[in-house]
Amino acid sequence: MLREAFPGLNNTVHGKPLVYLDNAATAQRPQTVIDAVNNYYLHCNANIHRGVHSLSEQATELYEQARMSMQKLINANSHREMIFVRGCTEGVNLVAQAFVRNRVGAGDEILISHLEHHSNIVPWQIVCEQTGAELKVIPMLQDGSLDISQLDNLISERTKFVSVVHVSNALGVINPVKEIIAKAHQHDVPVLVDGAQSTPHLQIDVQDLDCDFYTVSGHKMYAPTGSGILYGKEKHLDDMPPWHGGGEMISKVTFEETIYNGLPAKFEAGTPNIAGGIGLGAAAEFLMQAGLENIERRDQELKAYGEAKLSQVEGITIYGNVADKAPVFAFNLEGIHAHDIGTIIDHEGVAIRTGHHCTMPIFQFYGVAGSCRASLSFYNQETEIDQLVDALQKARNLLL
């Protein structure tokens, strides 16, 4: 029934039914999200927070309801801790510039992991260039897991911030973020968790994790592109200066001074992606109605089936062979370039991702330029994994 909620899965590619296995890049949208966006544009298209007319009030209510839905989804303590952003990239950059930059200097260290997406590497390199701080990296092991045994050596009095991905977009590996957060907090070091890939797959409880910041990208969790949330503990957000200046984030402006608005408006300058935010709220409601526990169970069924089937393909190398992972498979076929595989199986209707997946350091570790990546959602089926395997066999027969 849940699969039927996604009309985009009914498309055809090259005359064949679509097999969509690129969910780590962006997921399909359920009809409820599409309807929520359409409803805004059709029936209450107006700017929010600033109008007393009916359309503006209706739009404002829908937008703020979406904030509350996201608060409930990740179990934040207050709606004041929920900042609308365009996605995880903007959320990380906001924290890097408004929270971390003024708290580090020469000799200080920022700690990330080897499994990070470029959007959780480059912002910290920029901060290090600006301040003289140094970037440290939790190393990875051959199976794709992090070498957590190195944490005690890496976290010290010089460590001022930790930023780590919850689920690897390239390998699907689920990192022990709660353990990392606890170790960091023993040294009074705040932690940001990149939740781009975890929110669609796992039950997230930011209070239980005790993370200081958590980022969410809407388009990974069945919401519109350009939507997302930065969660931050209220005490941190209160202490942070605004990152963008403009309308909405002010309470008073004169030519002599500006008094900033309270949370969450302080970080939401300008007219936002209203439709995207409303769609994000609809996606959160969809996930909660579907039940994250059901999604986790389905993910593990697909992961087990995918591992068994893909391992039968001759010449295949699968990266990230750990038990605790999402249904994401990064692989190469011996003697065949990943781009050639992706192009050929596209003609079989199978959509996967090829390249380095914005995680160049991971594939440098494995000594390859990149990989194919099949990333599944709960709406995928075992028969689609079979179709992927059949398409890979055809590619192999054609190219070797």
Tab-separated table of C-alpha atoms in Angstrom:
chain	number	residue	atom	x	y	z
A	1	MET	CA	0.000	0.000	0.000
A	2	LEU	CA	2.786	2.431	0.823
A	3	ARG	CA	4.339	1.967	-2.605
A	4	GLU	CA	1.058	2.980	-4.211
A	5	ALA	CA	1.345	6.369	-2.513
A	6	PHE	CA	4.254	7.309	-4.818
A	7	PRO	CA	3.031	8.165	-8.331
A	8	GLY	CA	6.554	8.781	-9.639
A	9	LEU	CA	7.282	5.073	-9.398
A	10	ASN	CA	4.799	4.435	-12.210
A	11	ASN	CA	7.019	6.051	-14.831
A	12	THR	CA	8.693	4.217	-17.689
A	13	VAL	CA	12.272	4.663	-18.925
A	14	HIS	CA	13.269	3.631	-22.453
A	15	GLY	CA	9.913	1.873	-22.674
A	16	LYS	CA	10.478	-0.198	-19.547
A	17	PRO	CA	9.000	0.170	-16.046
A	18	LEU	CA	11.121	2.380	-13.834
A	19	VAL	CA	13.237	0.658	-11.187
A	20	TYR	CA	14.228	3.605	-9.010
A	21	LEU	CA	17.316	2.796	-6.919
A	22	ASP	CA	18.771	6.274	-6.438
A	23	ASN	CA	17.034	7.213	-3.199
A	24	ALA	CA	20.201	8.378	-1.432
A	25	ALA	CA	20.439	11.151	-4.023
A	26	THR	CA	16.764	12.081	-3.824
A	27	ALA	CA	13.671	10.096	-2.984
A	28	GLN	CA	10.313	10.042	-4.740
A	29	ARG	CA	7.395	12.001	-3.270
A	30	PRO	CA	4.129	10.566	-1.951
A	31	GLN	CA	0.871	11.992	-3.254
A	32	THR	CA	0.188	13.643	0.120
A	33	VAL	CA	3.325	15.781	-0.231
A	34	ILE	CA	2.463	16.722	-3.814
A	35	ASP	CA	-1.057	17.591	-2.705
A	36	ALA	CA	0.204	19.732	0.185
A	37	VAL	CA	2.406	21.771	-2.147
A	38	ASN	CA	-0.363	22.117	-4.733
A	39	ASN	CA	-2.869	23.127	-2.071
A	40	TYR	CA	-0.620	25.970	-0.960
A	41	TYR	CA	-0.190	27.339	-4.475
A	42	LEU	CA	-3.834	26.850	-5.420
A	43	HIS	CA	-5.624	28.000	-2.278
A	44	CYS	CA	-3.393	30.075	0.019
A	45	ASN	CA	-0.503	31.396	-2.049
A	46	ALA	CA	0.739	34.333	0.039
A	47	ASN	CA	3.733	35.374	2.071
A	48	ILE	CA	3.875	34.279	5.676
A	49	HIS	CA	4.167	35.968	9.077
A	50	ARG	CA	3.701	39.470	7.689
A	51	GLY	CA	0.093	39.736	6.573
A	52	VAL	CA	-3.216	40.123	8.352
A	53	HIS	CA	-5.262	38.983	5.369
A	54	SER	CA	-6.735	35.507	5.287
A	55	LEU	CA	-4.403	33.913	2.714
A	56	SER	CA	-1.313	35.015	4.625
A	57	GLU	CA	-2.728	33.721	7.883
A	58	GLN	CA	-3.591	30.374	6.284
A	59	ALA	CA	-0.125	30.040	4.742
A	60	THR	CA	1.516	30.965	8.039
A	61	GLU	CA	-0.507	28.347	9.885
A	62	LEU	CA	0.433	25.612	7.405
A	63	TYR	CA	4.106	26.599	7.533
A	64	GLU	CA	4.250	26.624	11.323
A	65	GLN	CA	2.322	23.352	11.489
A	66	ALA	CA	5.084	21.880	9.329
A	67	ARG	CA	7.674	23.056	11.846
A	68	MET	CA	5.735	21.311	14.594
A	69	SER	CA	5.500	18.113	12.532
A	70	MET	CA	9.268	18.073	12.096
A	71	GLN	CA	9.716	18.743	15.805
A	72	LYS	CA	7.583	15.701	16.547
A	73	LEU	CA	9.362	13.539	13.968
A	74	ILE	CA	12.798	13.995	15.546
A	75	ASN	CA	11.522	14.612	19.104
A	76	ALA	CA	12.999	18.069	19.607
A	77	ASN	CA	12.179	19.775	22.892
A	78	SER	CA	10.733	22.952	21.375
A	79	HIS	CA	9.655	24.422	18.036
A	80	ARG	CA	12.148	27.205	18.817
A	81	GLU	CA	14.913	24.666	18.168
A	82	MET	CA	13.720	23.973	14.617
A	83	ILE	CA	15.258	26.246	11.974
A	84	PHE	CA	14.049	25.955	8.381
A	85	VAL	CA	16.971	25.646	5.950
A	86	ARG	CA	17.412	24.488	2.353
A	87	GLY	CA	18.916	21.190	3.489
A	88	CYS	CA	21.840	19.684	5.378
A	89	THR	CA	24.432	21.667	3.433
A	90	GLU	CA	22.981	24.977	4.552
A	91	GLY	CA	22.501	23.672	8.079
A	92	VAL	CA	26.151	22.638	8.408
A	93	ASN	CA	27.382	25.932	6.980
A	94	LEU	CA	25.133	27.877	9.354
A	95	VAL	CA	26.584	26.076	12.369
A	96	ALA	CA	30.128	26.385	11.026
A	97	GLN	CA	29.935	30.140	10.599
A	98	ALA	CA	27.531	31.208	13.360
A	99	PHE	CA	28.561	28.809	16.121
A	100	VAL	CA	31.994	27.302	15.545
A	101	ARG	CA	33.961	30.029	13.773
A	102	ASN	CA	34.006	32.351	16.782
A	103	ARG	CA	34.880	29.525	19.157
A	104	VAL	CA	38.067	28.239	17.547
A	105	GLY	CA	41.496	29.612	16.838
A	106	ALA	CA	45.051	28.547	16.065
A	107	GLY	CA	45.883	25.307	17.808
A	108	ASP	CA	42.262	24.225	18.204
A	109	GLU	CA	40.842	21.186	16.429
A	110	ILE	CA	37.593	20.234	14.689
A	111	LEU	CA	36.908	16.515	14.405
A	112	ILE	CA	35.011	14.839	11.550
A	113	SER	CA	35.062	11.305	10.142
A	114	HIS	CA	36.405	9.638	7.017
A	115	LEU	CA	32.845	8.824	5.929
A	116	GLU	CA	31.654	12.395	5.501
A	117	HIS	CA	29.862	13.853	2.501
A	118	HIS	CA	31.745	16.820	1.052
A	119	SER	CA	29.144	19.118	2.636
A	120	ASN	CA	30.407	18.008	6.043
A	121	ILE	CA	34.062	18.437	5.065
A	122	VAL	CA	34.366	21.646	3.059
A	123	PRO	CA	32.589	23.968	5.567
A	124	TRP	CA	35.028	22.872	8.269
A	125	GLN	CA	38.020	23.330	5.986
A	126	ILE	CA	36.776	26.880	5.376
A	127	VAL	CA	36.513	27.519	9.123
A	128	CYS	CA	40.022	26.148	9.603
A	129	GLU	CA	41.341	28.463	6.879
A	130	GLN	CA	39.582	31.401	8.525
A	131	THR	CA	40.772	30.701	12.063
A	132	GLY	CA	43.957	28.648	11.963
A	133	ALA	CA	42.244	25.655	13.533
A	134	GLU	CA	43.135	22.131	12.401
A	135	LEU	CA	40.853	19.455	10.945
A	136	LYS	CA	41.160	15.963	12.414
A	137	VAL	CA	39.576	12.815	10.985
A	138	ILE	CA	38.248	9.631	12.619
A	139	PRO	CA	39.728	6.909	10.375
A	140	MET	CA	37.710	4.202	8.646
A	141	LEU	CA	38.321	0.473	8.493
A	142	GLN	CA	38.291	-1.819	5.473
A	143	ASP	CA	34.710	-2.925	6.125
A	144	GLY	CA	33.525	0.691	5.943
A	145	SER	CA	33.031	1.220	9.662
A	146	LEU	CA	34.736	3.933	11.673
A	147	ASP	CA	37.680	3.055	13.895
A	148	ILE	CA	35.964	4.200	17.079
A	149	SER	CA	38.878	2.897	19.130
A	150	GLN	CA	40.753	6.033	18.022
A	151	LEU	CA	38.258	8.422	19.644
A	152	ASP	CA	40.028	8.602	22.985
A	153	ASN	CA	43.212	9.653	21.220
A	154	LEU	CA	41.492	12.100	18.865
A	155	ILE	CA	39.310	13.977	21.373
A	156	SER	CA	41.381	16.145	23.669
A	157	GLU	CA	41.435	19.573	25.284
A	158	ARG	CA	42.236	20.960	21.829
A	159	THR	CA	39.028	19.575	20.335
A	160	LYS	CA	36.376	22.280	20.097
A	161	PHE	CA	33.743	20.679	17.861
A	162	VAL	CA	32.755	17.319	16.372
A	163	SER	CA	30.668	16.889	13.214
A	164	VAL	CA	29.810	13.373	12.062
A	165	VAL	CA	27.433	11.708	9.625
A	166	HIS	CA	24.759	9.404	11.043
A	167	VAL	CA	24.387	7.181	7.952
A	168	SER	CA	26.935	7.185	5.131
A	169	ASN	CA	25.368	8.232	1.842
A	170	ALA	CA	27.989	6.245	-0.078
A	171	LEU	CA	28.117	2.994	1.885
A	172	GLY	CA	24.959	2.976	4.001
A	173	VAL	CA	27.013	2.378	7.153
A	174	ILE	CA	25.189	3.467	10.324
A	175	ASN	CA	27.673	5.155	12.619
A	176	PRO	CA	27.542	4.836	16.446
A	177	VAL	CA	26.733	8.524	16.823
A	178	LYS	CA	25.324	8.190	20.338
A	179	GLU	CA	28.659	6.777	21.525
A	180	ILE	CA	30.575	9.514	19.698
A	181	ILE	CA	28.365	12.209	21.235
A	182	ALA	CA	28.803	10.778	24.739
A	183	LYS	CA	32.601	10.678	24.413
A	184	ALA	CA	32.697	14.215	23.064
A	185	HIS	CA	30.476	15.498	25.859
A	186	GLN	CA	32.852	14.001	28.419
A	187	HIS	CA	35.220	16.729	27.196
A	188	ASP	CA	32.446	19.361	26.931
A	189	VAL	CA	32.728	19.265	23.135
A	190	PRO	CA	29.498	19.977	21.200
A	191	VAL	CA	28.475	17.677	18.339
A	192	LEU	CA	26.617	18.122	15.065
A	193	VAL	CA	25.092	15.055	13.398
A	194	ASP	CA	24.452	15.020	9.641
A	195	GLY	CA	21.076	13.321	9.388
A	196	ALA	CA	20.559	13.538	5.632
A	197	GLN	CA	20.451	9.770	5.158
A	198	SER	CA	19.235	8.718	8.595
A	199	THR	CA	15.931	10.590	8.718
A	200	PRO	CA	14.312	8.481	5.936
A	201	HIS	CA	15.519	5.199	7.462
A	202	LEU	CA	15.720	5.467	11.252
A	203	GLN	CA	13.686	6.617	14.233
A	204	ILE	CA	15.429	9.833	15.267
A	205	ASP	CA	15.282	11.157	18.820
A	206	VAL	CA	17.588	14.135	19.192
A	207	GLN	CA	16.945	14.331	22.924
A	208	ASP	CA	17.968	10.714	23.410
A	209	LEU	CA	21.033	11.182	21.198
A	210	ASP	CA	21.822	14.377	23.141
A	211	CYS	CA	23.360	15.907	20.013
A	212	ASP	CA	23.837	19.662	19.990
A	213	PHE	CA	22.813	20.044	16.339
A	214	TYR	CA	21.099	17.762	13.826
A	215	THR	CA	20.561	18.475	10.136
A	216	VAL	CA	17.752	17.168	7.915
A	217	SER	CA	17.425	17.342	4.124
A	218	GLY	CA	13.825	17.233	2.969
A	219	HIS	CA	14.404	15.732	-0.458
A	220	LYS	CA	15.955	12.611	1.066
A	221	MET	CA	12.848	12.037	3.223
A	222	TYR	CA	10.201	12.322	0.478
A	223	ALA	CA	9.784	16.122	0.737
A	224	PRO	CA	10.448	18.841	-1.871
A	225	THR	CA	13.977	19.816	-2.835
A	226	GLY	CA	15.330	22.924	-1.173
A	227	SER	CA	13.662	22.109	2.148
A	228	GLY	CA	15.187	21.012	5.424
A	229	ILE	CA	15.616	21.614	9.128
A	230	LEU	CA	18.523	22.469	11.382
A	231	TYR	CA	17.835	21.353	14.936
A	232	GLY	CA	19.920	23.028	17.594
A	233	LYS	CA	19.748	23.029	21.351
A	234	GLU	CA	18.041	26.245	22.356
A	235	LYS	CA	20.932	27.374	24.552
A	236	HIS	CA	23.275	27.258	21.554
A	237	LEU	CA	20.884	28.956	19.147
A	238	ASP	CA	20.265	31.740	21.674
A	239	ASP	CA	24.003	32.416	21.885
A	240	MET	CA	24.591	32.373	18.122
A	241	PRO	CA	24.501	35.512	15.985
A	242	PRO	CA	22.329	35.498	12.834
A	243	TRP	CA	23.956	34.136	9.721
A	244	HIS	CA	21.837	35.984	7.148
A	245	GLY	CA	20.449	39.470	7.528
A	246	GLY	CA	17.180	40.784	6.132
A	247	GLY	CA	13.465	40.731	6.734
A	248	GLU	CA	11.808	38.484	9.324
A	249	MET	CA	14.934	38.000	11.446
A	250	ILE	CA	14.577	41.457	13.017
A	251	SER	CA	12.339	43.032	15.622
A	252	LYS	CA	13.538	46.614	15.057
A	253	VAL	CA	15.733	48.337	12.465
A	254	THR	CA	17.058	51.878	12.434
A	255	PHE	CA	20.066	53.293	10.648
A	256	GLU	CA	21.869	53.259	13.970
A	257	GLU	CA	21.143	49.713	15.129
A	258	THR	CA	19.219	46.500	14.560
A	259	ILE	CA	17.564	44.401	17.248
A	260	TYR	CA	17.275	40.770	16.198
A	261	ASN	CA	14.176	38.642	16.454
A	262	GLY	CA	13.890	35.658	18.773
A	263	LEU	CA	14.073	32.004	17.822
A	264	PRO	CA	13.500	30.547	15.338
A	265	ALA	CA	13.000	33.696	13.237
A	266	LYS	CA	16.510	34.963	14.022
A	267	PHE	CA	17.938	32.486	11.514
A	268	GLU	CA	15.212	32.697	8.859
A	269	ALA	CA	15.898	35.882	6.931
A	270	GLY	CA	13.815	36.677	3.867
A	271	THR	CA	10.883	34.941	2.244
A	272	PRO	CA	11.447	31.213	2.737
A	273	ASN	CA	10.652	28.233	0.566
A	274	ILE	CA	7.082	28.232	1.874
A	275	ALA	CA	5.761	25.460	-0.349
A	276	GLY	CA	8.843	23.356	0.372
A	277	GLY	CA	8.423	23.804	4.104
A	278	ILE	CA	4.767	22.823	3.934
A	279	GLY	CA	5.725	19.787	1.854
A	280	LEU	CA	8.389	18.902	4.426
A	281	GLY	CA	5.747	18.873	7.127
A	282	ALA	CA	3.547	16.617	4.986
A	283	ALA	CA	6.473	14.233	4.502
A	284	ALA	CA	7.078	14.128	8.252
A	285	GLU	CA	3.427	13.265	8.822
A	286	PHE	CA	3.634	10.575	6.126
A	287	LEU	CA	6.661	8.971	7.811
A	288	MET	CA	5.044	9.016	11.225
A	289	GLN	CA	1.860	7.496	9.854
A	290	ALA	CA	3.822	4.788	8.028
A	291	GLY	CA	5.746	4.080	11.220
A	292	LEU	CA	9.525	4.397	11.359
A	293	GLU	CA	9.705	1.029	13.097
A	294	ASN	CA	8.004	-0.520	10.068
A	295	ILE	CA	10.369	1.294	7.716
A	296	GLU	CA	13.408	0.075	9.657
A	297	ARG	CA	12.122	-3.489	9.497
A	298	ARG	CA	11.510	-3.254	5.752
A	299	ASP	CA	14.938	-1.717	5.204
A	300	GLN	CA	16.606	-4.692	6.835
A	301	GLU	CA	14.633	-7.129	4.685
A	302	LEU	CA	15.756	-5.315	1.545
A	303	LYS	CA	19.343	-5.087	2.775
A	304	ALA	CA	19.552	-8.820	3.434
A	305	TYR	CA	17.999	-9.706	0.081
A	306	GLY	CA	20.195	-7.230	-1.786
A	307	GLU	CA	23.379	-8.514	-0.191
A	308	ALA	CA	22.498	-12.099	-1.057
A	309	LYS	CA	21.587	-11.370	-4.676
A	310	LEU	CA	24.373	-8.926	-5.501
A	311	SER	CA	27.030	-11.216	-4.044
A	312	GLN	CA	26.128	-13.733	-6.767
A	313	VAL	CA	27.173	-11.365	-9.564
A	314	GLU	CA	30.496	-12.472	-10.986
A	315	GLY	CA	33.348	-10.002	-10.569
A	316	ILE	CA	31.508	-7.730	-8.140
A	317	THR	CA	33.176	-5.882	-5.264
A	318	ILE	CA	30.828	-4.428	-2.638
A	319	TYR	CA	32.116	-1.700	-0.330
A	320	GLY	CA	30.886	-1.238	3.212
A	321	ASN	CA	30.305	-4.782	4.425
A	322	VAL	CA	29.009	-4.183	7.928
A	323	ALA	CA	25.945	-5.578	9.651
A	324	ASP	CA	24.601	-2.225	10.808
A	325	LYS	CA	23.752	-0.405	7.609
A	326	ALA	CA	20.901	0.966	5.524
A	327	PRO	CA	19.940	-0.727	2.211
A	328	VAL	CA	22.643	1.087	0.255
A	329	PHE	CA	25.061	-0.874	-1.937
A	330	ALA	CA	28.226	0.652	-3.378
A	331	PHE	CA	29.905	-1.707	-5.823
A	332	ASN	CA	32.091	-2.097	-8.885
A	333	LEU	CA	32.300	-4.812	-11.532
A	334	GLU	CA	35.825	-5.877	-12.362
A	335	GLY	CA	37.053	-4.452	-15.647
A	336	ILE	CA	34.057	-2.154	-16.247
A	337	HIS	CA	33.817	1.567	-15.563
A	338	ALA	CA	30.957	2.513	-13.250
A	339	HIS	CA	29.609	5.112	-15.690
A	340	ASP	CA	29.339	2.485	-18.426
A	341	ILE	CA	27.365	0.226	-16.107
A	342	GLY	CA	25.019	3.051	-15.122
A	343	THR	CA	24.375	3.988	-18.741
A	344	ILE	CA	23.678	0.446	-19.888
A	345	ILE	CA	21.340	-0.536	-17.067
A	346	ASP	CA	19.450	2.739	-17.506
A	347	HIS	CA	18.293	1.288	-20.812
A	348	GLU	CA	16.858	-1.583	-18.781
A	349	GLY	CA	14.855	0.943	-16.748
A	350	VAL	CA	17.140	0.729	-13.713
A	351	ALA	CA	18.187	4.031	-12.128
A	352	ILE	CA	21.317	3.965	-9.951
A	353	ARG	CA	24.037	6.513	-9.161
A	354	THR	CA	27.615	6.324	-10.412
A	355	GLY	CA	30.677	8.330	-9.403
A	356	HIS	CA	32.197	9.306	-6.072
A	357	HIS	CA	28.864	10.312	-4.476
A	358	CYS	CA	30.419	13.487	-3.023
A	359	THR	CA	32.615	11.284	-0.821
A	360	MET	CA	35.968	11.289	-2.605
A	361	PRO	CA	37.991	10.373	0.533
A	362	ILE	CA	36.062	7.108	0.927
A	363	PHE	CA	36.940	5.884	-2.539
A	364	GLN	CA	40.505	7.146	-2.237
A	365	PHE	CA	40.706	4.847	0.790
A	366	TYR	CA	39.551	1.925	-1.371
A	367	GLY	CA	41.865	2.917	-4.204
A	368	VAL	CA	39.138	3.468	-6.792
A	369	ALA	CA	37.753	6.580	-8.462
A	370	GLY	CA	34.164	5.829	-7.483
A	371	SER	CA	31.479	3.196	-7.689
A	372	CYS	CA	27.983	2.285	-8.706
A	373	ARG	CA	25.467	2.835	-5.915
A	374	ALA	CA	22.048	1.272	-5.547
A	375	SER	CA	20.195	2.947	-2.683
A	376	LEU	CA	16.813	1.556	-1.709
A	377	SER	CA	13.741	2.904	0.031
A	378	PHE	CA	11.021	1.005	1.867
A	379	TYR	CA	8.886	1.287	-1.291
A	380	ASN	CA	11.320	-0.801	-3.309
A	381	GLN	CA	10.667	-4.490	-3.906
A	382	GLU	CA	12.719	-7.659	-4.058
A	383	THR	CA	11.768	-8.048	-7.702
A	384	GLU	CA	13.470	-4.724	-8.413
A	385	ILE	CA	16.682	-6.055	-6.878
A	386	ASP	CA	16.322	-9.041	-9.205
A	387	GLN	CA	15.951	-6.631	-12.136
A	388	LEU	CA	19.092	-4.795	-11.021
A	389	VAL	CA	21.054	-8.050	-10.906
A	390	ASP	CA	19.751	-9.116	-14.330
A	391	ALA	CA	20.696	-5.718	-15.766
A	392	LEU	CA	24.193	-5.985	-14.281
A	393	GLN	CA	24.618	-9.402	-15.855
A	394	LYS	CA	23.598	-7.955	-19.224
A	395	ALA	CA	26.096	-5.106	-18.810
A	396	ARG	CA	28.819	-7.574	-17.943
A	397	ASN	CA	28.058	-9.785	-20.922
A	398	LEU	CA	28.020	-6.786	-23.235
A	399	LEU	CA	31.239	-5.137	-22.034
A	400	LEU	CA	33.484	-8.101	-21.239
